[in-house]
Amino acid sequence: MNISSSSPSFPPSQQINNLNNRRNSFLYLGICLTLLGCLISIISIALPGWQILDLPELNAVHEHAILFDCIISEVTPLNDLPRIHRDGRKSLPPLKPARQCTYKFEGLPSWQTSLFVRMAFEEGDFGAREHLNNHRFLPQHKAVLFFCVFTSVFSFLSIFVGACSSCFLPNAILHTISVGLATSCSILADISFWMAAENDIGIRGSTTVVYQQHLSYAFFIHCLGSLTLLLSSLFSVLSAYLLLLGECRKKQLLLDKNQRRDKMNEEYFDQKKLIQEDSKCLLLSDLFSIERAALTASLEVLPPPPPGTPQNLILKNSLIYSSPNNRIGEFIGGKQILNIDNIKCSDKEIILWIIEAGWNTKFIYLILIEKPQPVSNK
């Protein structure tokens, strides 16, 4: 036994409700992803590992970040060597390397110190160059900070506008635009920093060795935030599309309802008009029947008329004349009945004429025409 399965068809109102439910799901998911991407981008700015420079000569690692720079040294000072106590017990130093960070927002040194550092840098002193690089903003750092500020602004604006998009239709478009701008700013920050890192010529050490910086985990965390914002922008586009589709279907449903209502009203008035016309015809036919019955009853009690002189009943030009100067009424046809003398009238027929004058009926003529039959001669 074959059973054909078909997809269920829902009424238009239920389809609109399903669209609204899917649209709300995409909207809430997009808002959550926008908030998450913005937080990831802000947290990545505070992390130190945007670029890492490994210095084997100094047994140290330099971490260059957006807000501060850190030096991780694995050189163990003498005071951190294992100590032997009197009882023979040894105390081991901490195994983790020492970390020293310098914030770039700290006060700048005096002009004499700056001049000394710059002169040492020009002479090729490696230490002076590192000190100068650790205490200044590079162009890629400024670009990342600039785009991060606008990413945060557009992200929070999109969250506020997206929450109000159900109340006002243009807010859905504005929400999509604001999320797209936040995503663009975050991606531009990644591109600007990546291009600057690729164009870095490296740092020359005390010997002929050139140490090259490479990107670290903070940069990739910021890229993850950009990817999250990109997903949120896609969900915002889907949410706006479903909202516009639902509004179009609502308008189409309302238009169909109005058309069906107008059609039903038109059919109702047409049917009412027909009923009124039928009632008029019924009233008129009832009136004719009453008059005919009354006239027939009055004529049946009368004696038959005596045979008279020959008369001519001429039906000509749709008019009936019983005499040359006496108009009785209208009739359609053209006949001439002659020599009705010595004809006995046994059956009677009543014909009704209505003469219309103006807007309503003015005259009603009831004319009795006797159906003649020949009389047998005995």
Short mmCIF file of C-alpha atoms in Angstrom, two decimals, residues 8-373:
data_model
loop_
_atom_site.label_atom_id
_atom_site.label_comp_id
_atom_site.label_asym_id
_atom_site.label_seq_id
_atom_site.Cartn_x
_atom_site.Cartn_y
_atom_site.Cartn_z
CA PRO A 8 1.42 20.32 5.17
CA SER A 9 0.07 23.64 3.98
CA PHE A 10 -0.50 26.19 6.73
CA PRO A 11 -2.94 29.10 6.60
CA PRO A 12 -1.47 32.55 5.85
CA SER A 13 -1.79 33.75 9.45
CA GLN A 14 0.16 30.75 10.75
CA GLN A 15 2.81 31.23 8.07
CA ILE A 16 3.25 34.84 9.20
CA ASN A 17 3.59 33.68 12.82
CA ASN A 18 6.25 31.14 11.78
CA LEU A 19 8.15 33.88 9.94
CA ASN A 20 8.02 36.10 13.02
CA ASN A 21 9.32 33.30 15.24
CA ARG A 22 12.24 32.57 12.92
CA ARG A 23 12.93 36.28 12.59
CA ASN A 24 13.04 36.72 16.38
CA SER A 25 15.42 33.77 16.70
CA PHE A 26 17.82 35.24 14.14
CA LEU A 27 17.53 38.69 15.74
CA TYR A 28 18.32 37.50 19.28
CA LEU A 29 21.16 35.32 18.04
CA GLY A 30 22.60 38.24 16.04
CA ILE A 31 22.41 40.58 19.06
CA CYS A 32 24.16 38.01 21.28
CA LEU A 33 26.89 37.47 18.69
CA THR A 34 27.35 41.23 18.30
CA LEU A 35 27.82 41.65 22.04
CA LEU A 36 30.18 38.67 22.18
CA GLY A 37 32.27 39.90 19.24
CA CYS A 38 32.55 43.38 20.73
CA LEU A 39 33.69 41.98 24.09
CA ILE A 40 36.25 39.73 22.41
CA SER A 41 37.66 42.69 20.47
CA ILE A 42 37.94 44.82 23.62
CA ILE A 43 39.57 42.02 25.61
CA SER A 44 42.09 41.37 22.83
CA ILE A 45 43.19 45.01 23.01
CA ALA A 46 44.16 44.50 26.66
CA LEU A 47 46.19 41.34 25.95
CA PRO A 48 49.99 41.69 25.58
CA GLY A 49 50.65 39.10 22.89
CA TRP A 50 50.02 40.88 19.59
CA GLN A 51 53.61 40.48 18.42
CA ILE A 52 56.36 38.39 19.96
CA LEU A 53 60.10 38.85 19.52
CA ASP A 54 62.37 36.06 20.71
CA LEU A 55 65.88 37.19 21.74
CA PRO A 56 68.10 34.16 22.35
CA GLU A 57 71.14 36.35 23.05
CA LEU A 58 69.44 37.94 26.01
CA ASN A 59 67.49 34.81 26.92
CA ALA A 60 64.31 36.90 26.82
CA VAL A 61 61.06 37.28 24.94
CA HIS A 62 59.53 40.65 24.12
CA GLU A 63 55.75 40.95 23.76
CA HIS A 64 54.55 44.02 21.90
CA ALA A 65 50.90 44.86 22.45
CA ILE A 66 48.60 47.80 21.75
CA LEU A 67 48.59 49.35 25.22
CA PHE A 68 51.80 48.05 26.77
CA ASP A 69 54.94 46.01 26.10
CA CYS A 70 56.29 43.19 28.23
CA ILE A 71 59.67 41.52 28.60
CA ILE A 72 59.80 37.92 29.71
CA SER A 73 63.29 37.01 30.89
CA GLU A 74 64.47 33.52 31.77
CA VAL A 75 67.77 34.72 33.28
CA THR A 76 67.88 33.71 36.93
CA PRO A 77 69.46 36.27 39.24
CA LEU A 78 71.97 35.19 41.88
CA ASN A 79 69.59 35.85 44.69
CA ASP A 80 67.17 33.40 43.10
CA LEU A 81 69.61 30.46 43.11
CA PRO A 82 68.80 27.46 45.30
CA ARG A 83 69.62 28.19 48.89
CA ILE A 84 71.01 25.60 51.30
CA HIS A 85 69.88 26.05 54.84
CA ARG A 86 71.73 24.91 57.94
CA ASP A 87 69.61 21.86 58.25
CA GLY A 88 70.56 20.82 54.71
CA ARG A 89 67.16 21.74 53.25
CA LYS A 90 67.17 23.46 49.80
CA SER A 91 64.71 26.14 48.73
CA LEU A 92 64.13 26.23 44.96
CA PRO A 93 63.36 29.48 43.13
CA PRO A 94 60.08 29.87 41.19
CA LEU A 95 60.14 28.08 37.87
CA LYS A 96 58.11 30.66 35.91
CA PRO A 97 60.06 33.38 34.09
CA ALA A 98 59.91 36.95 35.31
CA ARG A 99 57.61 39.38 33.42
CA GLN A 100 58.03 43.13 33.36
CA CYS A 101 55.51 45.31 31.51
CA THR A 102 55.67 48.96 30.57
CA TYR A 103 52.45 50.81 29.73
CA LYS A 104 52.56 53.20 26.81
CA PHE A 105 50.34 55.66 28.64
CA GLU A 106 52.98 56.33 31.28
CA GLY A 107 54.60 59.75 31.41
CA LEU A 108 57.25 60.42 28.79
CA PRO A 109 60.84 60.81 29.99
CA SER A 110 62.55 64.16 30.03
CA TRP A 111 63.88 65.73 26.86
CA GLN A 112 67.44 64.88 27.84
CA THR A 113 66.62 61.19 28.21
CA SER A 114 64.71 61.22 24.94
CA LEU A 115 67.62 62.86 23.17
CA PHE A 116 70.04 60.33 24.60
CA VAL A 117 67.84 57.41 23.53
CA ARG A 118 67.46 58.81 20.03
CA MET A 119 71.21 59.35 19.62
CA ALA A 120 71.90 55.85 20.83
CA PHE A 121 69.32 54.53 18.42
CA GLU A 122 70.97 56.32 15.50
CA GLU A 123 74.33 54.91 16.48
CA GLY A 124 72.93 51.39 16.26
CA ASP A 125 72.65 50.59 19.92
CA PHE A 126 70.32 47.60 20.17
CA GLY A 127 69.21 48.34 23.71
CA ALA A 128 68.36 51.95 22.90
CA ARG A 129 66.33 50.88 19.90
CA GLU A 130 64.36 48.41 21.97
CA HIS A 131 63.72 51.06 24.62
CA LEU A 132 62.46 53.48 21.99
CA ASN A 133 60.17 50.92 20.37
CA ASN A 134 58.74 49.88 23.72
CA HIS A 135 57.65 53.42 24.61
CA ARG A 136 55.93 54.74 21.51
CA PHE A 137 52.81 54.09 19.51
CA LEU A 138 53.37 52.64 16.09
CA PRO A 139 50.96 53.45 13.24
CA GLN A 140 49.38 50.00 13.35
CA HIS A 141 48.71 50.41 17.07
CA LYS A 142 46.95 53.71 16.46
CA ALA A 143 44.90 52.16 13.65
CA VAL A 144 43.82 49.26 15.85
CA LEU A 145 42.77 51.62 18.65
CA PHE A 146 40.91 53.88 16.22
CA PHE A 147 38.95 51.05 14.63
CA CYS A 148 38.32 49.39 18.00
CA VAL A 149 36.60 52.53 19.30
CA PHE A 150 34.27 52.69 16.30
CA THR A 151 33.66 48.93 16.48
CA SER A 152 32.43 49.33 20.05
CA VAL A 153 30.27 52.35 19.19
CA PHE A 154 28.56 50.70 16.22
CA SER A 155 28.15 47.41 18.10
CA PHE A 156 26.28 48.95 21.03
CA LEU A 157 24.26 51.10 18.64
CA SER A 158 23.24 48.00 16.68
CA ILE A 159 22.22 46.21 19.90
CA PHE A 160 19.97 49.11 20.93
CA VAL A 161 18.45 49.54 17.47
CA GLY A 162 17.98 45.80 16.95
CA ALA A 163 16.04 45.52 20.20
CA CYS A 164 13.60 48.15 18.87
CA SER A 165 13.38 46.83 15.31
CA SER A 166 10.10 44.99 15.97
CA CYS A 167 8.36 48.27 16.86
CA PHE A 168 9.60 50.29 13.89
CA LEU A 169 10.32 48.73 10.50
CA PRO A 170 13.24 51.00 9.40
CA ASN A 171 15.12 50.00 12.56
CA ALA A 172 15.72 46.58 11.00
CA ILE A 173 17.60 48.22 8.12
CA LEU A 174 19.49 50.51 10.51
CA HIS A 175 20.40 47.50 12.66
CA THR A 176 21.86 45.71 9.65
CA ILE A 177 23.85 48.79 8.62
CA SER A 178 25.26 49.37 12.12
CA VAL A 179 26.35 45.73 12.51
CA GLY A 180 27.95 45.88 9.07
CA LEU A 181 29.88 49.03 10.02
CA ALA A 182 31.08 47.42 13.28
CA THR A 183 32.23 44.35 11.36
CA SER A 184 34.00 46.48 8.77
CA CYS A 185 35.88 48.47 11.42
CA SER A 186 37.02 45.30 13.18
CA ILE A 187 38.19 43.71 9.94
CA LEU A 188 40.02 46.89 8.93
CA ALA A 189 41.85 46.84 12.27
CA ASP A 190 43.02 43.27 11.60
CA ILE A 191 44.09 44.08 8.05
CA SER A 192 46.03 47.20 9.03
CA PHE A 193 47.93 45.42 11.81
CA TRP A 194 48.63 42.36 9.64
CA MET A 195 50.00 44.48 6.78
CA ALA A 196 52.26 46.39 9.17
CA ALA A 197 53.52 43.14 10.68
CA GLU A 198 54.25 41.69 7.24
CA ASN A 199 56.21 44.78 6.24
CA ASP A 200 58.32 44.72 9.39
CA ILE A 201 62.01 44.43 8.46
CA GLY A 202 62.96 42.97 11.82
CA ILE A 203 65.35 44.04 14.55
CA ARG A 204 69.09 43.62 14.27
CA GLY A 205 70.88 42.30 17.33
CA SER A 206 74.38 42.88 18.59
CA THR A 207 75.71 40.60 15.86
CA THR A 208 74.65 40.21 12.26
CA VAL A 209 71.56 38.23 13.31
CA VAL A 210 68.19 39.86 12.50
CA TYR A 211 65.33 38.97 14.80
CA GLN A 212 61.90 38.90 13.17
CA GLN A 213 58.71 39.55 15.08
CA HIS A 214 55.73 37.29 14.48
CA LEU A 215 52.04 37.54 15.25
CA SER A 216 50.82 36.03 18.48
CA TYR A 217 47.62 34.91 20.20
CA ALA A 218 46.12 38.37 20.90
CA PHE A 219 45.94 39.17 17.20
CA PHE A 220 44.16 35.90 16.45
CA ILE A 221 41.72 36.48 19.32
CA HIS A 222 40.87 39.84 17.75
CA CYS A 223 40.35 38.04 14.42
CA LEU A 224 37.96 35.68 16.23
CA GLY A 225 36.00 38.72 17.41
CA SER A 226 35.84 39.99 13.83
CA LEU A 227 34.55 36.60 12.66
CA THR A 228 31.87 36.69 15.38
CA LEU A 229 30.77 40.15 14.25
CA LEU A 230 30.64 38.89 10.67
CA LEU A 231 28.29 36.07 11.71
CA SER A 232 26.14 38.54 13.62
CA SER A 233 25.88 40.75 10.52
CA LEU A 234 24.69 37.74 8.48
CA PHE A 235 22.03 36.96 11.09
CA SER A 236 20.94 40.59 11.11
CA VAL A 237 20.50 40.49 7.32
CA LEU A 238 18.37 37.33 7.63
CA SER A 239 16.33 38.95 10.40
CA ALA A 240 15.68 42.07 8.33
CA TYR A 241 14.72 39.96 5.29
CA LEU A 242 12.24 37.89 7.29
CA LEU A 243 10.76 41.04 8.83
CA LEU A 244 10.22 42.64 5.42
CA LEU A 245 8.81 39.38 4.04
CA GLY A 246 6.38 39.13 6.94
CA GLU A 247 5.22 42.72 6.46
CA CYS A 248 4.66 42.11 2.74
CA ARG A 249 2.61 39.00 3.48
CA LYS A 250 0.56 40.89 6.07
CA LYS A 251 -0.25 43.59 3.53
CA GLN A 252 -1.11 40.98 0.89
CA LEU A 253 -3.36 39.14 3.36
CA LEU A 254 -5.12 42.39 4.26
CA LEU A 255 -5.55 43.23 0.58
CA ASP A 256 -7.05 39.80 -0.11
CA LYS A 257 -9.45 40.22 2.80
CA ASN A 258 -10.58 43.60 1.49
CA GLN A 259 -11.08 42.20 -2.01
CA ARG A 260 -13.11 39.27 -0.68
CA ARG A 261 -15.19 41.63 1.44
CA ASP A 262 -15.87 43.92 -1.52
CA LYS A 263 -16.82 40.94 -3.66
CA MET A 264 -19.17 39.62 -1.00
CA ASN A 265 -20.77 43.06 -0.63
CA GLU A 266 -21.21 43.31 -4.39
CA GLU A 267 -22.80 39.87 -4.55
CA TYR A 268 -25.04 40.73 -1.61
CA PHE A 269 -26.29 43.94 -3.24
CA ASP A 270 -26.81 42.18 -6.58
CA GLN A 271 -28.81 39.45 -4.88
CA LYS A 272 -30.80 42.03 -2.95
CA LYS A 273 -31.56 43.89 -6.17
CA LEU A 274 -32.75 40.69 -7.83
CA ILE A 275 -34.95 39.90 -4.84
CA GLN A 276 -36.48 43.37 -5.00
CA GLU A 277 -37.16 43.02 -8.72
CA ASP A 278 -38.67 39.57 -8.17
CA SER A 279 -40.85 40.94 -5.39
CA LYS A 280 -42.08 43.74 -7.65
CA CYS A 281 -42.92 41.23 -10.37
CA LEU A 282 -44.71 39.02 -7.84
CA LEU A 283 -46.72 41.93 -6.50
CA LEU A 284 -47.69 43.01 -10.00
CA SER A 285 -48.65 39.47 -11.02
CA ASP A 286 -50.69 39.09 -7.83
CA LEU A 287 -52.49 42.33 -8.64
CA PHE A 288 -53.21 41.13 -12.16
CA SER A 289 -54.49 37.80 -10.87
CA ILE A 290 -56.84 39.49 -8.42
CA GLU A 291 -58.22 41.86 -11.04
CA ARG A 292 -58.63 39.05 -13.55
CA ALA A 293 -60.42 36.85 -11.05
CA ALA A 294 -62.74 39.68 -10.05
CA LEU A 295 -63.55 40.54 -13.66
CA THR A 296 -64.11 36.92 -14.59
CA ALA A 297 -66.46 36.44 -11.67
CA SER A 298 -68.44 39.54 -12.58
CA LEU A 299 -68.76 38.53 -16.23
CA GLU A 300 -69.87 34.99 -15.54
CA VAL A 301 -73.05 36.15 -13.81
CA LEU A 302 -74.10 38.34 -16.75
CA PRO A 303 -76.44 36.92 -19.44
CA PRO A 304 -74.95 36.39 -22.87
CA PRO A 305 -75.32 39.42 -25.13
CA PRO A 306 -77.89 39.33 -27.95
CA PRO A 307 -76.64 38.89 -31.44
CA GLY A 308 -75.74 42.27 -32.80
CA THR A 309 -74.75 43.77 -35.99
CA PRO A 310 -71.58 42.70 -37.64
CA GLN A 311 -68.61 44.34 -36.11
CA ASN A 312 -65.08 44.54 -37.22
CA LEU A 313 -62.23 44.24 -34.70
CA ILE A 314 -59.14 45.40 -36.49
CA LEU A 315 -55.65 44.79 -35.02
CA LYS A 316 -53.43 47.11 -36.90
CA ASN A 317 -50.17 48.92 -36.11
CA SER A 318 -50.07 47.47 -32.58
CA LEU A 319 -53.35 49.25 -31.72
CA ILE A 320 -56.81 47.79 -31.20
CA TYR A 321 -59.79 49.74 -32.48
CA SER A 322 -63.39 48.80 -31.72
CA SER A 323 -64.55 51.77 -33.75
CA PRO A 324 -62.70 54.24 -35.90
CA ASN A 325 -62.41 56.85 -33.14
CA ASN A 326 -62.15 54.78 -29.95
CA ARG A 327 -58.60 53.74 -28.80
CA ILE A 328 -58.66 50.93 -26.32
CA GLY A 329 -54.99 50.00 -25.73
CA GLU A 330 -51.78 48.52 -27.08
CA PHE A 331 -51.32 45.12 -28.57
CA ILE A 332 -48.48 43.52 -30.48
CA GLY A 333 -49.49 41.78 -33.71
CA GLY A 334 -51.46 42.45 -36.83
CA LYS A 335 -54.78 40.61 -37.40
CA GLN A 336 -58.29 41.37 -38.56
CA ILE A 337 -61.33 39.58 -37.20
CA LEU A 338 -64.41 40.03 -39.43
CA ASN A 339 -68.06 38.94 -39.33
CA ILE A 340 -68.43 37.93 -35.70
CA ASP A 341 -72.25 38.24 -36.05
CA ASN A 342 -74.27 35.13 -35.15
CA ILE A 343 -71.23 33.76 -33.25
CA LYS A 344 -71.91 32.44 -29.80
CA CYS A 345 -69.24 33.32 -27.21
CA SER A 346 -68.76 30.39 -24.90
CA ASP A 347 -65.14 30.99 -23.68
CA LYS A 348 -63.67 34.23 -22.43
CA GLU A 349 -60.11 35.43 -22.31
CA ILE A 350 -58.86 38.41 -20.37
CA ILE A 351 -55.81 40.27 -21.69
CA LEU A 352 -54.06 42.93 -19.67
CA TRP A 353 -52.43 46.02 -21.13
CA ILE A 354 -50.30 48.45 -19.17
CA ILE A 355 -49.63 51.86 -20.58
CA GLU A 356 -46.50 53.42 -19.12
CA ALA A 357 -46.44 57.19 -18.81
CA GLY A 358 -43.57 58.91 -17.03
CA TRP A 359 -41.89 57.10 -14.13
CA ASN A 360 -44.79 54.99 -12.89
CA THR A 361 -47.87 53.23 -14.19
CA LYS A 362 -50.68 55.62 -14.97
CA PHE A 363 -53.38 53.44 -16.53
CA ILE A 364 -54.32 49.82 -16.32
CA TYR A 365 -56.76 48.59 -19.01
CA LEU A 366 -58.59 45.34 -18.59
CA ILE A 367 -60.15 44.32 -21.92
CA LEU A 368 -62.34 41.32 -22.38
CA ILE A 369 -61.92 39.58 -25.71
CA GLU A 370 -64.42 36.85 -26.36
CA LYS A 371 -63.21 33.81 -28.14
CA PRO A 372 -65.86 33.19 -30.82
CA GLN A 373 -67.21 29.77 -31.79
#
